[in-house]
PDB file of C-alpha atoms in Angstrom:
ATOM      1  CA  ALA A  89       6.746   6.771 -18.916  1.00 82.00           C
ATOM      2  CA  GLN A  90       7.546   5.779 -15.270  1.00 85.00           C
ATOM      3  CA  THR A  91       8.575   1.849 -14.539  1.00 91.00           C
ATOM      4  CA  ILE A  92       9.340   0.287 -11.620  1.00 95.00           C
ATOM      5  CA  HIS A  93      11.259  -3.018 -11.564  1.00 96.00           C
ATOM      6  CA  GLN A  94      11.928  -5.165  -8.320  1.00 97.00           C
ATOM      7  CA  TRP A  95      14.150  -8.095  -8.023  1.00 97.00           C
ATOM      8  CA  PRO A  96      14.426 -10.974  -7.656  1.00 97.00           C
ATOM      9  CA  VAL A  97      11.128 -12.172  -8.418  1.00 96.00           C
ATOM     10  CA  ALA A  98      10.593 -14.545  -5.793  1.00 97.00           C
ATOM     11  CA  GLU A  99      13.486 -16.146  -3.363  1.00 96.00           C
ATOM     12  CA  ILE A 100      13.557 -18.942  -1.262  1.00 97.00           C
ATOM     13  CA  LYS A 101      15.998 -18.528   1.243  1.00 97.00           C
ATOM     14  CA  ALA A 102      17.247 -20.564   4.552  1.00 98.00           C
ATOM     15  CA  VAL A 103      17.030 -18.863   8.153  1.00 98.00           C
ATOM     16  CA  GLY A 104      20.068 -17.055   9.125  1.00 97.00           C
ATOM     17  CA  SER A 105      20.905 -16.388   5.481  1.00 97.00           C
ATOM     18  CA  PRO A 106      21.641 -12.930   4.199  1.00 98.00           C
ATOM     19  CA  LEU A 107      19.018 -11.356   1.846  1.00 97.00           C
ATOM     20  CA  SER A 108      19.391  -8.365  -0.572  1.00 98.00           C
ATOM     21  CA  LEU A 109      16.030  -6.950  -2.565  1.00 98.00           C
ATOM     22  CA  GLY A 110      16.379  -4.512  -4.916  1.00 98.00           C
ATOM     23  CA  CYS A 111      14.143  -1.810  -6.573  1.00 97.00           C
ATOM     24  CA  THR A 112      14.868   0.794  -9.456  1.00 97.00           C
ATOM     25  CA  ILE A 113      12.453   3.509 -10.639  1.00 95.00           C
ATOM     26  CA  LYS A 114      12.786   4.814 -14.486  1.00 93.00           C
ATOM     27  CA  GLY A 115      11.375   7.835 -15.789  1.00 90.00           C
ATOM     28  CA  LYS A 116      11.257   9.766 -12.609  1.00 87.00           C
ATOM     29  CA  SER A 117      13.813  12.017 -11.124  1.00 88.00           C
ATOM     30  CA  SER A 118      14.040  12.254  -7.298  1.00 91.00           C
ATOM     31  CA  PRO A 119      10.987  10.139  -6.622  1.00 93.00           C
ATOM     32  CA  ASN A 120      10.229   9.270  -2.823  1.00 94.00           C
ATOM     33  CA  LEU A 121      11.095   5.455  -2.172  1.00 95.00           C
ATOM     34  CA  TYR A 122       9.015   2.855  -0.126  1.00 96.00           C
ATOM     35  CA  TRP A 123       9.540  -0.848   1.176  1.00 97.00           C
ATOM     36  CA  TYR A 124       6.579  -2.231   2.359  1.00 97.00           C
ATOM     37  CA  TRP A 125       6.256  -5.769   3.353  1.00 97.00           C
ATOM     38  CA  GLN A 126       2.939  -7.999   3.381  1.00 94.00           C
ATOM     39  CA  ALA A 127       2.320 -11.300   5.225  1.00 93.00           C
ATOM     40  CA  THR A 128       0.293 -14.172   3.169  1.00 89.00           C
ATOM     41  CA  GLY A 129      -3.141 -12.754   3.565  1.00 88.00           C
ATOM     42  CA  GLY A 130      -2.137  -9.562   5.373  1.00 91.00           C
ATOM     43  CA  THR A 131      -2.155  -6.040   4.995  1.00 92.00           C
ATOM     44  CA  LEU A 132       0.719  -3.913   4.285  1.00 94.00           C
ATOM     45  CA  GLN A 133       3.174  -2.935   6.666  1.00 95.00           C
ATOM     46  CA  GLN A 134       5.460   0.288   5.699  1.00 95.00           C
ATOM     47  CA  LEU A 135       9.187  -0.621   6.266  1.00 96.00           C
ATOM     48  CA  PHE A 136      11.048   2.546   5.072  1.00 96.00           C
ATOM     49  CA  TYR A 137      11.079   5.650   3.267  1.00 95.00           C
ATOM     50  CA  SER A 138      13.650   7.823   1.586  1.00 95.00           C
ATOM     51  CA  ILE A 139      13.500  11.107   0.254  1.00 93.00           C
ATOM     52  CA  THR A 140      16.783  11.484  -1.438  1.00 94.00           C
ATOM     53  CA  VAL A 141      19.944   9.690  -2.152  1.00 96.00           C
ATOM     54  CA  GLY A 142      21.724   8.470   0.873  1.00 95.00           C
ATOM     55  CA  GLN A 143      19.052   9.116   3.420  1.00 96.00           C
ATOM     56  CA  VAL A 144      16.576   6.529   4.758  1.00 96.00           C
ATOM     57  CA  GLU A 145      14.105   6.538   7.407  1.00 95.00           C
ATOM     58  CA  SER A 146      12.906   3.294   9.114  1.00 95.00           C
ATOM     59  CA  VAL A 147       9.027   3.109   9.625  1.00 93.00           C
ATOM     60  CA  VAL A 148       9.067  -0.092  11.782  1.00 91.00           C
ATOM     61  CA  GLN A 149      11.767  -2.286  13.287  1.00 78.00           C
ATOM     62  CA  LEU A 150      11.756  -6.112  11.546  1.00 86.00           C
ATOM     63  CA  ASN A 151      15.199  -6.802  11.584  1.00 93.00           C
ATOM     64  CA  LEU A 152      15.832  -5.190   8.394  1.00 97.00           C
ATOM     65  CA  SER A 153      17.859  -2.354   6.716  1.00 97.00           C
ATOM     66  CA  ALA A 154      17.550  -0.489   3.643  1.00 98.00           C
ATOM     67  CA  SER A 155      19.889   1.883   1.750  1.00 98.00           C
ATOM     68  CA  ARG A 156      19.288   4.180  -1.459  1.00 98.00           C
ATOM     69  CA  PRO A 157      22.719   4.432  -3.165  1.00 97.00           C
ATOM     70  CA  LYS A 158      21.278   5.943  -6.329  1.00 96.00           C
ATOM     71  CA  ASP A 159      18.486   8.450  -7.071  1.00 95.00           C
ATOM     72  CA  ASP A 160      16.800   5.682  -9.088  1.00 95.00           C
ATOM     73  CA  GLN A 161      17.428   2.600  -6.623  1.00 97.00           C
ATOM     74  CA  PHE A 162      16.348   1.044  -3.307  1.00 98.00           C
ATOM     75  CA  ILE A 163      17.929  -1.882  -1.548  1.00 98.00           C
ATOM     76  CA  LEU A 164      16.066  -3.671   1.154  1.00 98.00           C
ATOM     77  CA  SER A 165      18.631  -6.128   3.239  1.00 97.00           C
ATOM     78  CA  THR A 166      19.624  -8.146   6.295  1.00 97.00           C
ATOM     79  CA  GLU A 167      22.227 -10.343   7.422  1.00 97.00           C
ATOM     80  CA  LYS A 168      20.337 -13.047   8.955  1.00 97.00           C
ATOM     81  CA  LEU A 169      17.077 -14.116   7.764  1.00 97.00           C
ATOM     82  CA  LEU A 170      14.069 -14.908  10.523  1.00 97.00           C
ATOM     83  CA  LEU A 171      11.288 -17.503   9.495  1.00 96.00           C
ATOM     84  CA  SER A 172       8.981 -14.555  10.457  1.00 95.00           C
ATOM     85  CA  HIS A 173      10.532 -12.662   7.172  1.00 97.00           C
ATOM     86  CA  SER A 174       8.598 -14.657   4.901  1.00 97.00           C
ATOM     87  CA  GLY A 175       6.229 -12.730   2.647  1.00 96.00           C
ATOM     88  CA  PHE A 176       5.474 -10.322  -0.073  1.00 96.00           C
ATOM     89  CA  TYR A 177       8.016  -7.105  -0.496  1.00 97.00           C
ATOM     90  CA  LEU A 178       6.927  -4.146  -2.233  1.00 97.00           C
ATOM     91  CA  CYS A 179       8.430  -0.997  -3.530  1.00 97.00           C
ATOM     92  CA  ALA A 180       6.648   1.993  -4.301  1.00 96.00           C
ATOM     93  CA  TRP A 181       7.292   5.354  -5.341  1.00 94.00           C
ATOM     94  CA  SER A 182       5.578   8.890  -4.958  1.00 92.00           C
ATOM     95  CA  LEU A 183       6.156  12.415  -6.433  1.00 88.00           C
ATOM     96  CA  THR A 184       5.823  14.139  -2.921  1.00 79.00           C
ATOM     97  CA  GLY A 185       4.515  13.118   0.367  1.00 72.00           C
ATOM     98  CA  GLY A 186       1.781  11.019   2.132  1.00 68.00           C
ATOM     99  CA  TYR A 187      -0.833  12.664   0.402  1.00 77.00           C
ATOM    100  CA  ALA A 188       0.329  11.910  -2.887  1.00 85.00           C
ATOM    101  CA  GLU A 189      -0.644   8.548  -4.833  1.00 90.00           C
ATOM    102  CA  GLN A 190       1.738   5.900  -4.471  1.00 93.00           C
ATOM    103  CA  PHE A 191       2.903   3.331  -7.513  1.00 94.00           C
ATOM    104  CA  PHE A 192       3.760   0.267  -6.590  1.00 95.00           C
ATOM    105  CA  GLY A 193       6.051  -2.353  -8.199  1.00 96.00           C
ATOM    106  CA  PRO A 194       5.261  -5.919  -9.210  1.00 95.00           C
ATOM    107  CA  GLY A 195       6.676  -7.137  -5.478  1.00 95.00           C
ATOM    108  CA  THR A 196       9.121  -9.912  -4.730  1.00 97.00           C
ATOM    109  CA  ARG A 197       7.878 -13.095  -3.030  1.00 96.00           C
ATOM    110  CA  LEU A 198      10.017 -14.330  -0.078  1.00 97.00           C
ATOM    111  CA  THR A 199       9.896 -17.758   1.486  1.00 97.00           C
ATOM    112  CA  VAL A 200      12.262 -18.406   4.371  1.00 97.00           C
ATOM    113  CA  LEU A 201      12.640 -22.106   5.387  1.00 96.00           C
TER     114      LEU A 201
ATOM    115  CA  GLY B1041      -1.749   8.310  17.151  1.00 81.00           C
ATOM    116  CA  ASN B1042      -3.142   7.475  13.558  1.00 86.00           C
ATOM    117  CA  SER B1043      -4.976   4.687  12.955  1.00 90.00           C
ATOM    118  CA  VAL B1044      -7.336   3.048  10.088  1.00 93.00           C
ATOM    119  CA  THR B1045     -10.190   0.587  10.789  1.00 94.00           C
ATOM    120  CA  GLN B1046     -11.692  -1.928   8.591  1.00 94.00           C
ATOM    121  CA  MET B1047     -13.912  -4.462  10.395  1.00 88.00           C
ATOM    122  CA  GLN B1048     -14.959  -6.613   7.353  1.00 89.00           C
ATOM    123  CA  GLY B1049     -12.496  -9.192   6.359  1.00 91.00           C
ATOM    124  CA  GLN B1050     -14.139 -10.880   3.587  1.00 95.00           C
ATOM    125  CA  VAL B1051     -17.223  -9.729   1.811  1.00 96.00           C
ATOM    126  CA  THR B1052     -19.086 -11.939  -0.871  1.00 97.00           C
ATOM    127  CA  LEU B1053     -21.876 -10.518  -3.447  1.00 98.00           C
ATOM    128  CA  SER B1054     -23.419 -11.778  -6.325  1.00 98.00           C
ATOM    129  CA  GLU B1055     -23.017  -9.977  -9.802  1.00 97.00           C
ATOM    130  CA  GLU B1056     -24.940  -6.367 -10.009  1.00 97.00           C
ATOM    131  CA  GLU B1057     -25.301  -6.508  -6.077  1.00 98.00           C
ATOM    132  CA  PHE B1058     -24.617  -3.375  -3.977  1.00 98.00           C
ATOM    133  CA  LEU B1059     -21.470  -2.970  -2.246  1.00 97.00           C
ATOM    134  CA  PHE B1060     -20.465  -1.353   0.671  1.00 96.00           C
ATOM    135  CA  ILE B1061     -17.461  -1.516   2.612  1.00 96.00           C
ATOM    136  CA  ASN B1062     -16.536   0.042   6.063  1.00 92.00           C
ATOM    137  CA  CYS B1063     -13.618   2.350   6.983  1.00 94.00           C
ATOM    138  CA  THR B1064     -13.157   4.611   9.937  1.00 94.00           C
ATOM    139  CA  TYR B1065      -9.919   6.499  10.579  1.00 91.00           C
ATOM    140  CA  SER B1066      -7.925   8.269  13.564  1.00 90.00           C
ATOM    141  CA  THR B1067      -5.912  11.383  13.157  1.00 86.00           C
ATOM    142  CA  THR B1068      -5.672  14.967  13.947  1.00 82.00           C
ATOM    143  CA  GLY B1069      -6.425  17.646  11.334  1.00 76.00           C
ATOM    144  CA  TYR B1070      -7.529  16.949   7.664  1.00 76.00           C
ATOM    145  CA  PRO B1071      -6.320  13.723   6.130  1.00 83.00           C
ATOM    146  CA  THR B1072      -5.559  12.635   2.863  1.00 87.00           C
ATOM    147  CA  LEU B1073      -7.445   9.492   2.410  1.00 91.00           C
ATOM    148  CA  PHE B1074      -7.178   6.550  -0.522  1.00 94.00           C
ATOM    149  CA  TRP B1075      -8.702   3.380  -1.581  1.00 96.00           C
ATOM    150  CA  TYR B1076      -6.393   0.998  -3.051  1.00 97.00           C
ATOM    151  CA  VAL B1077      -7.075  -2.397  -4.746  1.00 97.00           C
ATOM    152  CA  GLN B1078      -4.973  -5.384  -5.284  1.00 96.00           C
ATOM    153  CA  TYR B1079      -5.390  -8.225  -7.394  1.00 94.00           C
ATOM    154  CA  PRO B1080      -3.497 -11.290  -6.688  1.00 89.00           C
ATOM    155  CA  GLY B1081       0.156 -11.631  -7.118  1.00 87.00           C
ATOM    156  CA  GLU B1082       0.194  -7.776  -7.793  1.00 91.00           C
ATOM    157  CA  GLY B1083       0.964  -4.553  -5.989  1.00 93.00           C
ATOM    158  CA  PRO B1084      -1.832  -2.413  -5.190  1.00 95.00           C
ATOM    159  CA  GLN B1085      -2.912   0.266  -7.361  1.00 96.00           C
ATOM    160  CA  LEU B1086      -4.661   3.608  -6.399  1.00 95.00           C
ATOM    161  CA  LEU B1087      -8.481   3.372  -6.819  1.00 96.00           C
ATOM    162  CA  LEU B1088      -9.326   6.969  -5.738  1.00 94.00           C
ATOM    163  CA  LYS B1089      -8.328   9.836  -3.601  1.00 91.00           C
ATOM    164  CA  VAL B1090     -10.108  12.127  -1.344  1.00 88.00           C
ATOM    165  CA  THR B1091      -9.117  15.147   0.639  1.00 79.00           C
ATOM    166  CA  THR B1092     -10.723  17.741   2.529  1.00 72.00           C
ATOM    167  CA  ALA B1093     -10.655  19.795  -0.612  1.00 72.00           C
ATOM    168  CA  ASN B1094     -13.116  17.534  -2.513  1.00 73.00           C
ATOM    169  CA  ASN B1095     -14.587  15.193   0.267  1.00 82.00           C
ATOM    170  CA  LYS B1096     -15.642  12.762  -2.642  1.00 88.00           C
ATOM    171  CA  GLY B1097     -13.973  10.417  -4.733  1.00 90.00           C
ATOM    172  CA  SER B1098     -15.107   8.332  -7.705  1.00 92.00           C
ATOM    173  CA  SER B1099     -13.584   6.109 -10.061  1.00 94.00           C
ATOM    174  CA  ARG B1100     -14.519   3.118 -12.403  1.00 94.00           C
ATOM    175  CA  GLY B1101     -17.910   2.912 -10.962  1.00 96.00           C
ATOM    176  CA  PHE B1102     -16.609   3.289  -7.273  1.00 97.00           C
ATOM    177  CA  GLU B1103     -17.544   6.077  -4.819  1.00 95.00           C
ATOM    178  CA  ALA B1104     -15.861   7.263  -1.369  1.00 93.00           C
ATOM    179  CA  THR B1105     -17.238  10.023   0.525  1.00 87.00           C
ATOM    180  CA  TYR B1106     -14.985  11.526   3.295  1.00 84.00           C
ATOM    181  CA  ASP B1107     -17.380  12.410   6.787  1.00 85.00           C
ATOM    182  CA  LYS B1108     -14.962  14.526   9.072  1.00 81.00           C
ATOM    183  CA  GLY B1109     -17.892  14.230  11.630  1.00 85.00           C
ATOM    184  CA  THR B1110     -17.910  10.358  11.708  1.00 88.00           C
ATOM    185  CA  THR B1111     -13.997   9.979  10.615  1.00 89.00           C
ATOM    186  CA  SER B1112     -15.203   7.574   8.139  1.00 90.00           C
ATOM    187  CA  PHE B1113     -14.430   7.070   4.444  1.00 90.00           C
ATOM    188  CA  HIS B1114     -16.779   4.145   3.186  1.00 93.00           C
ATOM    189  CA  LEU B1115     -16.529   2.625  -0.081  1.00 96.00           C
ATOM    190  CA  GLN B1116     -19.644   1.964  -2.463  1.00 96.00           C
ATOM    191  CA  LYS B1117     -20.508   0.676  -5.705  1.00 98.00           C
ATOM    192  CA  ALA B1118     -24.089   0.389  -6.869  1.00 97.00           C
ATOM    193  CA  SER B1119     -23.589  -2.730  -9.287  1.00 97.00           C
ATOM    194  CA  VAL B1120     -20.450  -5.000  -8.689  1.00 98.00           C
ATOM    195  CA  GLN B1121     -19.029  -7.367 -11.446  1.00 97.00           C
ATOM    196  CA  GLU B1122     -16.998 -10.518 -11.173  1.00 97.00           C
ATOM    197  CA  SER B1123     -13.918  -8.748 -12.245  1.00 96.00           C
ATOM    198  CA  ASP B1124     -14.023  -6.498  -9.170  1.00 97.00           C
ATOM    199  CA  SER B1125     -13.121  -9.563  -6.958  1.00 97.00           C
ATOM    200  CA  ALA B1126      -9.804  -8.346  -5.157  1.00 97.00           C
ATOM    201  CA  VAL B1127      -8.629  -6.923  -1.876  1.00 97.00           C
ATOM    202  CA  TYR B1128      -9.523  -3.170  -1.098  1.00 97.00           C
ATOM    203  CA  TYR B1129      -7.695  -1.414   1.379  1.00 97.00           C
ATOM    204  CA  CYS B1130      -8.655   1.825   3.129  1.00 96.00           C
ATOM    205  CA  VAL B1131      -5.569   4.214   3.430  1.00 94.00           C
ATOM    206  CA  LEU B1132      -4.394   7.235   5.523  1.00 92.00           C
ATOM    207  CA  GLY B1133      -1.994   9.599   4.043  1.00 88.00           C
ATOM    208  CA  GLY B1134       0.752  10.873   6.052  1.00 77.00           C
ATOM    209  CA  ARG B1135       0.878  14.548   6.711  1.00 74.00           C
ATOM    210  CA  ASP B1136       3.020  17.244   8.913  1.00 71.00           C
ATOM    211  CA  THR B1137       6.053  15.427  10.715  1.00 68.00           C
ATOM    212  CA  ASN B1138       4.627  12.123   9.406  1.00 76.00           C
ATOM    213  CA  ALA B1139       4.310  13.647   5.854  1.00 77.00           C
ATOM    214  CA  TYR B1140       5.737   9.889   4.541  1.00 85.00           C
ATOM    215  CA  LYS B1141       4.264   7.638   6.673  1.00 86.00           C
ATOM    216  CA  VAL B1142       1.008   5.806   5.227  1.00 89.00           C
ATOM    217  CA  ILE B1143      -0.760   3.326   6.862  1.00 92.00           C
ATOM    218  CA  PHE B1144      -2.994   0.706   5.124  1.00 94.00           C
ATOM    219  CA  GLY B1145      -6.340  -0.924   6.856  1.00 95.00           C
ATOM    220  CA  LYS B1146      -6.098  -4.728   7.085  1.00 95.00           C
ATOM    221  CA  GLY B1147      -8.190  -4.745   3.718  1.00 96.00           C
ATOM    222  CA  THR B1148     -11.407  -6.438   2.577  1.00 96.00           C
ATOM    223  CA  HIS B1149     -11.708  -9.228   0.380  1.00 96.00           C
ATOM    224  CA  LEU B1150     -14.342  -8.958  -2.045  1.00 97.00           C
ATOM    225  CA  HIS B1151     -15.463 -11.937  -3.895  1.00 97.00           C
ATOM    226  CA  VAL B1152     -18.236 -11.355  -6.496  1.00 97.00           C
ATOM    227  CA  LEU B1153     -19.927 -14.608  -8.070  1.00 97.00           C
ATOM    228  CA  PRO B1154     -20.954 -15.122 -11.433  1.00 93.00           C
TER     229      PRO B1154
END
């Protein structure tokens, strides 16, 4: 069975500090990977997607970057956090493109003060 | 461009009442459409999926029918339960050159009173 793990579960960070969030998928080879951001009470905004190791496409610019260093790992990061980065970050995977079901991780709650 | 519209931000019903959540979309061609459900503190999970091949999806008592003429994909359930309380998202799947870009609607928060 496939499992998706996100770390950390929650973070409280200061404005201007760096950030790194991680996501690991086990039990699935070469998945498509996605990062989403959700403001409190808001909808999901797709940030990045990756269909293979080393290749990441940006969907929306929010002063964030993403990398896929391994087949089963997806990293979201920034050098300087903004207040507007607060929210819920979700990682997801799918077998194929946008017409396939996406499986979401448990998410990371980020609070920027 | 592609878009999804959910006008109802919140719906409050009593148990056993009928649920209807409106969703319309804009895209070219024949899309794949989803309804996802999100419970507090969790990631969304697929409720049902519809393609032009089947036009209708159902799961756990929920139904959605894809209507290309009205570009609608409404969600219905004949009799809701308190456990159905959650946020429901209408989602437009990517295709062609945007195959990996997925668009979520604003979401409809369903409160079911016991």
